[in-house]
Short mmCIF file of C-alpha atoms and ligand atoms in Angstrom, two decimals:
data_model
loop_
_atom_site.label_atom_id
_atom_site.label_comp_id
_atom_site.label_asym_id
_atom_site.label_seq_id
_atom_site.Cartn_x
_atom_site.Cartn_y
_atom_site.Cartn_z
CA UNK T 1 5.12 5.21 15.93
CA UNK T 2 8.10 7.44 15.15
CA UNK T 3 7.57 10.11 12.54
CA UNK T 4 8.99 9.78 9.06
CA UNK T 5 12.56 10.95 8.81
CA UNK T 6 12.02 13.48 6.05
CA UNK T 7 8.78 14.91 7.33
CA UNK T 8 10.19 18.34 8.00
CA UNK T 9 6.98 20.26 8.69
CA UNK T 10 4.62 20.13 11.58
CA UNK T 11 1.47 19.96 9.49
CA UNK T 12 -1.83 18.14 9.71
CA UNK T 13 -3.61 17.53 6.43
CA UNK T 14 -7.20 16.62 5.76
CA UNK T 15 -7.44 14.94 2.38
CA UNK T 16 -11.02 15.45 1.22
CA UNK T 17 -12.05 12.96 -1.45
CA UNK T 18 -14.41 14.25 -4.16
CA UNK T 19 -16.27 12.38 -6.87
CA UNK T 20 -19.31 10.43 -7.91
CA UNK T 21 -19.82 6.89 -6.60
CA UNK T 22 -17.90 4.16 -8.52
CA UNK T 23 -14.95 6.43 -9.31
CA UNK T 24 -12.44 4.50 -7.20
CA UNK T 25 -12.32 7.06 -4.37
CA UNK T 26 -12.18 4.48 -1.58
CA UNK T 27 -9.46 2.54 -3.36
CA UNK T 28 -7.39 5.70 -3.81
CA UNK T 29 -8.03 6.74 -0.16
CA UNK T 30 -6.94 3.34 1.14
CA UNK T 31 -3.85 3.33 -1.04
CA UNK T 32 -2.77 6.74 0.30
CA UNK T 33 -3.20 5.47 3.87
CA UNK T 34 -1.26 2.29 3.14
CA UNK T 35 1.59 4.18 1.47
CA UNK T 36 1.91 6.81 4.20
CA UNK T 37 1.63 4.25 7.00
CA UNK T 38 4.37 2.21 5.37
CA UNK T 39 6.51 5.35 5.49
CA UNK T 40 5.66 5.78 9.22
CA UNK T 41 3.40 8.78 8.65
CA UNK T 42 0.26 8.53 10.77
CA UNK T 43 -2.62 8.35 8.32
CA UNK T 44 -6.21 7.21 8.72
CA UNK T 45 -9.29 7.00 6.54
CA UNK T 46 -12.71 8.16 7.77
CA UNK T 47 -15.37 6.71 5.50
CA UNK T 48 -18.68 8.59 5.71
CA UNK T 49 -20.59 5.61 4.27
CA UNK T 50 -19.52 3.54 7.31
CA UNK T 51 -20.98 6.18 9.66
CA UNK T 52 -24.17 6.43 7.60
CA UNK T 53 -24.60 2.65 7.71
CA UNK T 54 -24.85 2.79 11.52
CA UNK T 55 -28.30 4.40 11.05
CA UNK T 56 -29.21 3.35 7.52
CA UNK T 57 -27.61 0.04 6.66
CA UNK T 58 -29.24 -0.78 3.31
CA UNK T 59 -30.54 2.42 1.69
CA UNK T 60 -32.13 2.43 -1.75
CA UNK T 61 -31.19 5.01 -4.38
CA UNK T 62 -34.01 7.35 -3.18
CA UNK T 63 -32.13 7.88 0.06
CA UNK T 64 -29.48 9.76 -1.98
CA UNK T 65 -31.99 11.95 -3.85
CA UNK T 66 -31.33 15.64 -3.09
CA UNK T 67 -35.07 16.14 -2.62
CA UNK T 68 -35.18 13.55 0.14
CA UNK T 69 -34.82 15.80 3.19
CA UNK T 70 -34.62 12.93 5.69
CA UNK T 71 -31.90 11.30 3.60
CA UNK T 72 -30.05 14.65 3.45
CA UNK T 73 -30.32 15.04 7.21
CA UNK T 74 -28.97 11.57 7.93
CA UNK T 75 -26.14 11.95 5.42
CA UNK T 76 -25.09 15.27 6.95
CA UNK T 77 -25.14 13.67 10.42
CA UNK T 78 -22.89 10.87 9.15
CA UNK T 79 -20.44 13.39 7.64
CA UNK T 80 -20.40 15.36 10.92
CA UNK T 81 -19.64 12.21 12.92
CA UNK T 82 -16.78 11.25 10.56
CA UNK T 83 -15.26 14.74 10.72
CA UNK T 84 -15.65 14.87 14.51
CA UNK T 85 -13.78 11.57 14.84
CA UNK T 86 -11.10 12.78 12.46
CA UNK T 87 -10.43 15.96 14.46
CA UNK T 88 -10.38 13.91 17.67
CA UNK T 89 -7.78 11.65 16.05
CA UNK T 90 -5.72 14.68 14.97
CA UNK T 91 -5.81 16.02 18.55
CA UNK T 92 -5.50 12.89 20.65
CA UNK T 93 -3.44 10.57 18.48
CA UNK T 94 -1.19 13.09 16.72
CA UNK T 95 -2.69 12.15 13.37
CA UNK T 96 -0.89 13.67 10.39
CA UNK T 97 -2.99 12.84 7.32
CA UNK T 98 -6.71 12.19 7.82
CA UNK T 99 -8.70 11.19 4.75
CA UNK T 100 -12.38 12.01 4.52
CA UNK T 101 -13.69 9.38 2.15
CA UNK T 102 -17.05 10.62 0.84
CA UNK T 103 -18.53 12.00 -2.36
CA UNK T 104 -18.35 15.70 -1.32
CA UNK T 105 -19.81 16.50 -4.73
CA UNK T 106 -21.22 19.98 -4.04
CA UNK T 107 -19.44 23.28 -3.42
CA UNK T 108 -21.66 23.85 -0.39
CA UNK T 109 -20.54 20.61 1.22
CA UNK T 110 -16.87 21.32 0.41
CA UNK T 111 -17.04 24.88 1.77
CA UNK T 112 -18.51 23.55 5.01
CA UNK T 113 -15.57 21.11 5.41
CA UNK T 114 -13.12 23.84 4.40
CA UNK T 115 -14.36 26.11 7.19
CA UNK T 116 -14.11 23.34 9.77
CA UNK T 117 -10.53 22.57 8.72
CA UNK T 118 -9.43 26.19 8.75
CA UNK T 119 -10.87 26.71 12.26
CA UNK T 120 -8.71 23.79 13.46
CA UNK T 121 -5.57 24.80 11.57
CA UNK T 122 -5.75 21.64 9.50
CA UNK T 123 -4.64 21.98 5.87
CA UNK T 124 -7.45 20.98 3.48
CA UNK T 125 -6.38 19.16 0.33
CA UNK T 126 -8.99 17.95 -2.14
CA UNK T 127 -8.45 14.82 -4.21
CA UNK T 128 -11.06 14.50 -6.93
CA UNK T 129 -11.47 11.36 -8.98
CA UNK T 130 -13.20 12.35 -12.21
CA UNK T 131 -13.95 9.54 -14.56
CA UNK T 132 -15.96 9.06 -17.73
CA UNK T 133 -14.24 5.86 -18.81
CA UNK T 134 -17.22 3.50 -19.07
CA UNK T 135 -15.06 0.39 -18.60
CA UNK T 136 -13.61 1.69 -15.34
CA UNK T 137 -17.04 2.71 -14.07
CA UNK T 138 -18.57 -0.65 -15.02
CA UNK T 139 -15.71 -2.48 -13.30
CA UNK T 140 -16.36 -0.45 -10.17
CA UNK T 141 -20.11 -1.06 -10.28
CA UNK T 142 -19.44 -4.80 -10.55
CA UNK T 143 -17.10 -4.61 -7.54
CA UNK T 144 -19.61 -2.61 -5.50
CA UNK T 145 -22.54 -4.90 -6.17
CA UNK T 146 -20.56 -7.88 -4.96
CA UNK T 147 -18.57 -6.32 -2.11
CA UNK T 148 -20.48 -3.32 -0.69
CA UNK T 149 -22.11 -3.87 2.72
CA UNK T 150 -25.02 -1.73 1.39
CA UNK T 151 -26.10 -4.62 -0.84
CA UNK T 152 -25.27 -7.63 1.29
CA UNK T 153 -27.60 -10.53 0.58
CA UNK T 154 -29.31 -8.74 -2.32
CA UNK T 155 -29.75 -9.94 -5.87
CA UNK T 156 -26.59 -8.69 -7.70
CA UNK T 157 -28.54 -7.45 -10.73
CA UNK T 158 -30.98 -5.46 -8.58
CA UNK T 159 -28.04 -4.13 -6.58
CA UNK T 160 -26.31 -2.94 -9.78
CA UNK T 161 -29.50 -1.22 -10.99
CA UNK T 162 -30.05 0.52 -7.68
CA UNK T 163 -26.42 1.60 -7.55
CA UNK T 164 -26.72 3.14 -11.03
CA UNK T 165 -29.77 5.09 -9.83
CA UNK T 166 -27.81 6.22 -6.80
CA UNK T 167 -25.10 7.55 -9.14
CA UNK T 168 -27.77 9.40 -11.18
CA UNK T 169 -28.97 11.15 -8.03
CA UNK T 170 -25.46 12.34 -7.28
CA UNK T 171 -24.96 13.45 -10.90
CA UNK T 172 -27.84 15.90 -10.55
CA UNK T 173 -25.86 18.01 -8.09
CA UNK T 174 -22.23 17.21 -8.91
CA UNK T 175 -19.94 20.22 -9.30
CA UNK T 176 -16.35 19.43 -10.23
CA UNK T 177 -13.62 21.39 -8.43
CA UNK T 178 -12.46 24.51 -10.22
CA UNK T 179 -11.82 27.03 -7.41
CA UNK T 180 -8.37 28.44 -8.06
CA UNK T 181 -7.70 29.30 -4.43
CA UNK T 182 -8.04 25.67 -3.25
CA UNK T 183 -5.36 23.02 -2.86
CA UNK T 184 -6.42 20.15 -5.06
CA UNK T 185 -5.44 17.26 -7.29
CA UNK T 186 -7.89 16.19 -9.97
CA UNK T 187 -7.28 12.69 -11.30
CA UNK T 188 -8.93 12.24 -14.66
CA UNK T 189 -9.60 8.63 -15.63
CA UNK T 190 -7.01 7.50 -13.06
CA UNK T 191 -3.61 8.17 -14.54
CA UNK T 192 -4.51 9.60 -17.95
CA UNK T 193 -4.54 13.26 -16.85
CA UNK T 194 -3.73 14.95 -13.55
CA UNK T 195 -4.55 18.58 -12.68
CA UNK T 196 -2.68 20.02 -9.71
CA UNK T 197 -3.52 23.30 -8.01
CA UNK T 198 -1.79 25.20 -5.17
CA UNK T 199 0.08 22.31 -3.59
CA UNK T 200 1.82 23.88 -0.62
CA UNK T 201 3.60 21.57 1.80
CA UNK T 202 6.21 18.91 1.23
CA UNK T 203 3.87 16.20 2.48
CA UNK T 204 1.16 17.30 0.05
CA UNK T 205 3.66 17.07 -2.77
CA UNK T 206 4.55 13.51 -1.70
CA UNK T 207 0.88 12.56 -1.85
CA UNK T 208 0.53 14.18 -5.29
CA UNK T 209 3.61 12.38 -6.59
CA UNK T 210 2.21 9.07 -5.36
CA UNK T 211 -1.18 9.74 -6.95
CA UNK T 212 0.46 10.64 -10.25
CA UNK T 213 2.06 7.20 -10.38
CA UNK T 214 -1.05 5.14 -9.72
CA UNK T 215 -2.85 3.08 -12.28
CA UNK T 216 -5.61 0.55 -11.76
CA UNK T 217 -5.03 -1.80 -14.68
CA UNK T 218 -5.15 -5.44 -13.61
CA UNK T 219 -1.66 -6.83 -13.02
CA UNK T 220 0.35 -9.10 -10.70
CA UNK T 221 3.62 -8.87 -8.86
CA UNK T 222 5.71 -11.96 -8.20
CA UNK T 223 8.22 -12.12 -5.37
CA UNK T 224 10.91 -14.68 -4.73
CA UNK T 225 13.93 -14.86 -2.48
CA UNK T 226 17.13 -15.98 -4.18
CA UNK T 227 17.75 -19.73 -4.10
CA UNK T 228 19.55 -21.21 -1.12
CA UNK T 229 23.08 -19.77 -0.95
CA UNK T 230 26.40 -21.00 0.45
CA UNK T 231 26.02 -18.47 3.30
CA UNK T 232 22.49 -19.80 4.03
CA UNK T 233 24.02 -23.28 4.42
CA UNK T 234 26.59 -22.08 6.92
CA UNK T 235 24.09 -19.86 8.76
CA UNK T 236 25.95 -16.64 7.90
CA UNK T 237 24.14 -13.38 7.19
CA UNK T 238 24.90 -10.86 4.44
CA UNK T 239 27.84 -11.37 2.12
CA UNK T 240 27.77 -12.01 -1.60
CA UNK T 241 28.02 -15.78 -1.82
CA UNK T 242 27.06 -18.08 -4.69
CA UNK T 243 24.03 -20.35 -4.71
CA UNK T 244 24.28 -23.81 -3.15
CA UNK T 245 23.56 -26.86 -5.33
CA UNK T 246 19.90 -26.79 -4.16
CA UNK T 247 19.79 -23.05 -4.87
CA UNK T 248 20.99 -23.70 -8.41
CA UNK T 249 18.28 -26.34 -8.78
CA UNK T 250 15.69 -23.73 -7.75
CA UNK T 251 17.08 -21.38 -10.41
CA UNK T 252 16.72 -24.14 -13.03
CA UNK T 253 13.11 -24.86 -11.99
CA UNK T 254 12.06 -21.24 -11.61
CA UNK T 255 11.18 -20.61 -15.31
CA UNK T 256 8.65 -23.48 -15.20
CA UNK T 257 7.17 -22.27 -11.91
CA UNK T 258 6.91 -18.69 -13.20
CA UNK T 259 5.40 -19.76 -16.51
CA UNK T 260 2.71 -21.74 -14.66
CA UNK T 261 1.66 -18.61 -12.80
CA UNK T 262 2.39 -15.85 -15.35
CA UNK T 263 1.19 -17.65 -18.46
CA UNK T 264 1.70 -15.54 -21.57
CA UNK T 265 1.60 -12.16 -19.87
CA UNK T 266 4.57 -9.86 -20.52
CA UNK T 267 6.93 -9.73 -17.55
CA UNK T 268 10.02 -7.84 -16.42
CA UNK T 269 12.33 -9.30 -13.77
CA UNK T 270 14.09 -7.13 -11.20
CA UNK T 271 17.07 -8.42 -9.19
CA UNK T 272 19.49 -6.90 -6.69
CA UNK T 273 23.17 -6.37 -7.56
CA UNK T 274 24.17 -9.42 -5.50
CA UNK T 275 25.26 -12.66 -7.16
CA UNK T 276 22.68 -14.90 -5.49
CA UNK T 277 19.68 -13.04 -6.95
CA UNK T 278 21.22 -12.83 -10.41
CA UNK T 279 22.14 -16.52 -10.39
CA UNK T 280 18.53 -17.29 -9.36
CA UNK T 281 17.06 -15.24 -12.21
CA UNK T 282 19.61 -16.47 -14.74
CA UNK T 283 17.28 -18.80 -16.70
CA UNK T 284 14.17 -16.59 -16.67
CA UNK T 285 13.43 -15.71 -20.31
CA UNK T 286 12.29 -12.14 -19.65
CA UNK T 287 13.85 -8.69 -19.69
CA UNK T 288 15.90 -8.19 -16.51
CA UNK T 289 16.86 -5.07 -14.56
CA UNK T 290 19.28 -4.77 -11.66
CA UNK T 291 18.53 -2.43 -8.73
CA UNK T 292 21.02 -1.49 -6.00
CA UNK T 293 17.98 -0.55 -3.87
CA UNK T 294 17.01 -4.25 -3.81
CA UNK T 295 20.25 -5.33 -2.09
CA UNK T 296 19.84 -7.09 1.27
CA UNK T 297 19.68 -5.13 4.53
CA UNK T 298 23.27 -4.15 5.30
CA UNK T 299 24.35 -5.95 8.49
CA UNK T 300 27.38 -3.64 8.93
CA UNK T 301 29.90 -5.08 11.39
CA UNK T 302 27.84 -8.29 11.60
CA UNK T 303 28.05 -9.00 7.88
CA UNK T 304 29.39 -12.50 7.35
CA UNK T 305 28.70 -13.67 10.93
CA UNK T 306 26.25 -16.33 12.08
CA UNK T 307 23.50 -15.37 14.56
CA UNK T 308 25.37 -17.39 17.18
CA UNK T 309 28.54 -15.37 16.59
CA UNK T 310 26.55 -12.14 16.81
CA UNK T 311 24.96 -13.30 20.09
CA UNK T 312 28.40 -14.16 21.52
CA UNK T 313 30.25 -11.09 20.30
CA UNK T 314 27.52 -8.45 20.60
CA UNK T 315 25.01 -9.75 23.18
CA UNK T 316 23.52 -6.29 23.78
CA UNK T 317 22.97 -5.74 20.08
CA UNK T 318 21.45 -9.19 19.71
CA UNK T 319 18.96 -8.42 22.49
CA UNK T 320 18.27 -4.88 21.23
CA UNK T 321 17.44 -6.22 17.79
CA UNK T 322 14.90 -8.62 19.29
CA UNK T 323 13.40 -5.80 21.34
CA UNK T 324 12.68 -3.59 18.34
CA UNK T 325 13.72 -5.26 15.12
CA UNK T 326 12.18 -2.59 12.88
CA UNK T 327 14.21 0.26 14.40
CA UNK T 328 17.39 -1.63 15.27
CA UNK T 329 20.30 -0.56 13.07
CA UNK T 330 23.34 -2.87 12.83
CA UNK T 331 26.53 -0.98 13.80
CA UNK T 332 27.73 0.51 10.52
CA UNK T 333 24.74 -1.00 8.72
CA UNK T 334 20.99 -0.59 8.29
CA UNK T 335 17.67 -1.04 10.07
CA UNK T 336 14.39 -2.19 8.52
CA UNK T 337 13.30 1.45 8.60
CA UNK T 338 16.39 2.37 6.53
CA UNK T 339 15.48 -0.33 4.01
CA UNK T 340 11.92 1.01 3.69
CA UNK T 341 13.26 4.51 2.97
CA UNK T 342 15.57 3.23 0.23
CA UNK T 343 12.78 1.08 -1.21
CA UNK T 344 10.45 4.02 -1.76
CA UNK T 345 11.52 4.54 -5.41
CA UNK T 346 10.98 0.80 -5.96
CA UNK T 347 7.42 1.04 -4.64
CA UNK T 348 6.77 4.12 -6.77
CA UNK T 349 8.07 2.32 -9.86
CA UNK T 350 6.04 -0.79 -8.99
CA UNK T 351 2.91 1.38 -8.86
CA UNK T 352 3.70 2.65 -12.36
CA UNK T 353 4.49 -0.74 -13.89
CA UNK T 354 2.33 -3.72 -14.82
CA UNK T 355 3.61 -7.33 -14.36
CA UNK T 356 6.89 -7.41 -12.43
CA UNK T 357 8.80 -10.23 -10.80
CA UNK T 358 11.27 -9.33 -8.04
CA UNK T 359 14.05 -11.70 -7.01
CA UNK T 360 15.51 -10.32 -3.83
CA UNK T 361 16.46 -10.97 -0.20
CA UNK T 362 14.60 -11.84 2.99
CA UNK T 363 14.49 -8.40 4.68
CA UNK T 364 13.81 -6.52 1.44
CA UNK T 365 11.07 -8.93 0.48
CA UNK T 366 9.46 -8.50 3.92
CA UNK T 367 9.38 -4.72 3.43
CA UNK T 368 7.83 -4.94 -0.05
CA UNK T 369 5.32 -7.55 1.10
CA UNK T 370 4.41 -5.34 4.09
CA UNK T 371 3.56 -2.48 1.73
CA UNK T 372 1.17 -4.55 -0.38
CA UNK T 373 -0.34 -6.48 2.52
CA UNK T 374 -0.53 -3.59 5.01
CA UNK T 375 1.52 -5.49 7.60
CA UNK T 376 2.28 -3.39 10.74
CA UNK T 377 5.89 -2.42 11.38
CA UNK T 378 6.26 -4.43 14.57
CA UNK T 379 5.28 -7.59 12.66
CA UNK T 380 6.89 -7.15 9.25
CA UNK T 381 10.50 -7.99 10.30
CA UNK T 382 9.23 -11.24 11.86
CA UNK T 383 7.30 -12.55 8.87
CA UNK T 384 8.27 -15.98 7.60
CA UNK T 385 9.34 -15.84 3.96
CA UNK T 386 10.76 -19.29 3.14
CA UNK T 387 13.34 -19.98 0.47
CA UNK T 388 12.29 -21.70 -2.79
CA UNK T 389 8.80 -20.21 -2.78
CA UNK T 390 7.22 -18.00 -5.42
CA UNK T 391 4.70 -15.47 -4.09
CA UNK T 392 2.07 -14.00 -6.40
CA UNK T 393 0.43 -10.73 -5.33
CA UNK T 394 -2.66 -9.48 -7.14
CA UNK T 395 -3.81 -5.99 -6.11
CA UNK T 396 -7.63 -5.84 -6.11
CA UNK T 397 -10.07 -3.04 -5.27
CA UNK T 398 -10.30 -3.94 -1.59
CA UNK T 399 -6.90 -5.50 -0.81
CA UNK T 400 -4.21 -7.70 -2.31
CA UNK T 401 -4.70 -11.41 -2.97
CA UNK T 402 -1.74 -13.73 -2.31
CA UNK T 403 -0.86 -17.11 -3.75
CA UNK T 404 2.25 -18.98 -2.55
CA UNK T 405 3.74 -21.56 -4.91
CA UNK T 406 6.33 -23.82 -3.28
CA UNK T 407 9.03 -25.45 -5.38
CA UNK T 408 9.65 -29.01 -4.33
CA UNK T 409 13.30 -28.36 -3.48
CA UNK T 410 14.42 -28.52 0.16
CA UNK T 411 16.29 -25.58 1.67
CA UNK T 412 17.57 -24.57 5.10
CA UNK T 413 15.31 -22.39 7.20
CA UNK T 414 16.82 -18.96 7.81
CA UNK T 415 13.98 -18.00 10.13
CA UNK T 416 14.69 -17.15 13.76
CA UNK T 417 11.73 -16.44 16.04
CA UNK T 418 11.66 -13.44 18.34
CA UNK T 419 13.37 -14.33 21.64
CA UNK T 420 14.92 -17.50 20.26
CA UNK T 421 18.57 -17.83 21.23
CA UNK T 422 20.88 -18.57 18.32
CA UNK T 423 22.92 -20.77 20.65
CA UNK T 424 20.23 -23.34 21.45
CA UNK T 425 19.24 -23.57 17.81
CA UNK T 426 22.22 -25.80 16.98
C1 SIN I 501 -22.65 7.12 1.75
O1 SIN I 501 -23.56 7.38 2.54
O2 SIN I 501 -22.49 6.00 1.30
C2 SIN I 501 -21.70 8.20 1.30
C3 SIN I 501 -22.19 9.51 1.64
C4 SIN I 501 -21.56 10.51 0.71
O3 SIN I 501 -20.39 10.68 0.75
O4 SIN I 501 -22.27 11.11 -0.09
#
């Protein structure tokens, strides 16, 4: 994987999560990994609970009691194994941001990790999730009792009770971060207050900026390509053509489709600056915003050509694009990587907002979808995103749920498989 274009420094960062159980640490850790990976920065999460489960799969709350010396021993062993694997990953796989997902609630434990990082020249950065919002904690306890491998097959009520007792055991020893010489971000009730201390590198500041924009209120994002366009009908790429008759029919039906899925929730619609997205969103009775960053991937010299014309005129380019579609940049135009870089402010704004519907273009939609669904770069440019289909994304604690709603309006397929000649398609 190539490194991110504006990663100027040669730094390796260990993000050390801190906080009681049920404070959303794993969710935050996974989101950081997803965001950085999307930006081509090598990031990986090392979850101490997963290592502990190899020896102790279904512990009761007593296992986490500080006075339980066997529990302490096994938990330390699990943390050592996670850290060992993380340093191996830094060394052997050129890892850039490793995330140690664990409670790390005591100063002693944090100092131990700090020493290990400093010996390896890895920058330690603490991310503490501090939360006393009972609703958020309850929501997390409910999620854990139904999704945690620790409680698989157990009665959900007993699981919730045991998990509460586990939290109590951690509370007995919890020391919040206050050391002024440490690099840390303290998130208080996710999004309501953020304390930042001694952020040093550019990459750390990117992570902080991302964390500052997060919220965990329930919400959905709806994605749709524009309706079928005149260029779609003639097989041409790019341009700024109007919708076809079937595309206009999709635009007319879209309010009903959206209402079925959105219900009475407030919604804002984002479109690109191109006519086909604005014509598609025309009848949606919600506030609308236009973003240049949502314009289709710029095909440069190939704008306005069909795939067949590109294959005839620029056979080497046609083949090179198939070889590595993510990196391939049209002469005078853009690559998928370029689109991801220009979409970063869109992703940041999406993280800040609640219900948003985006009407955009095939390549842009693939990049946004890849961020939410964690789709690898070599696959994202090949994803099938048909016309006349509304996609609902619902971010949940452990991933994003997808619902696809197809409008019953035929449209051409603009999908070309890897290796498929444009010539034989006709
Ligand atoms: C766990 O064993 O589930 C987590 C260990 C910890 O971070 O305290």
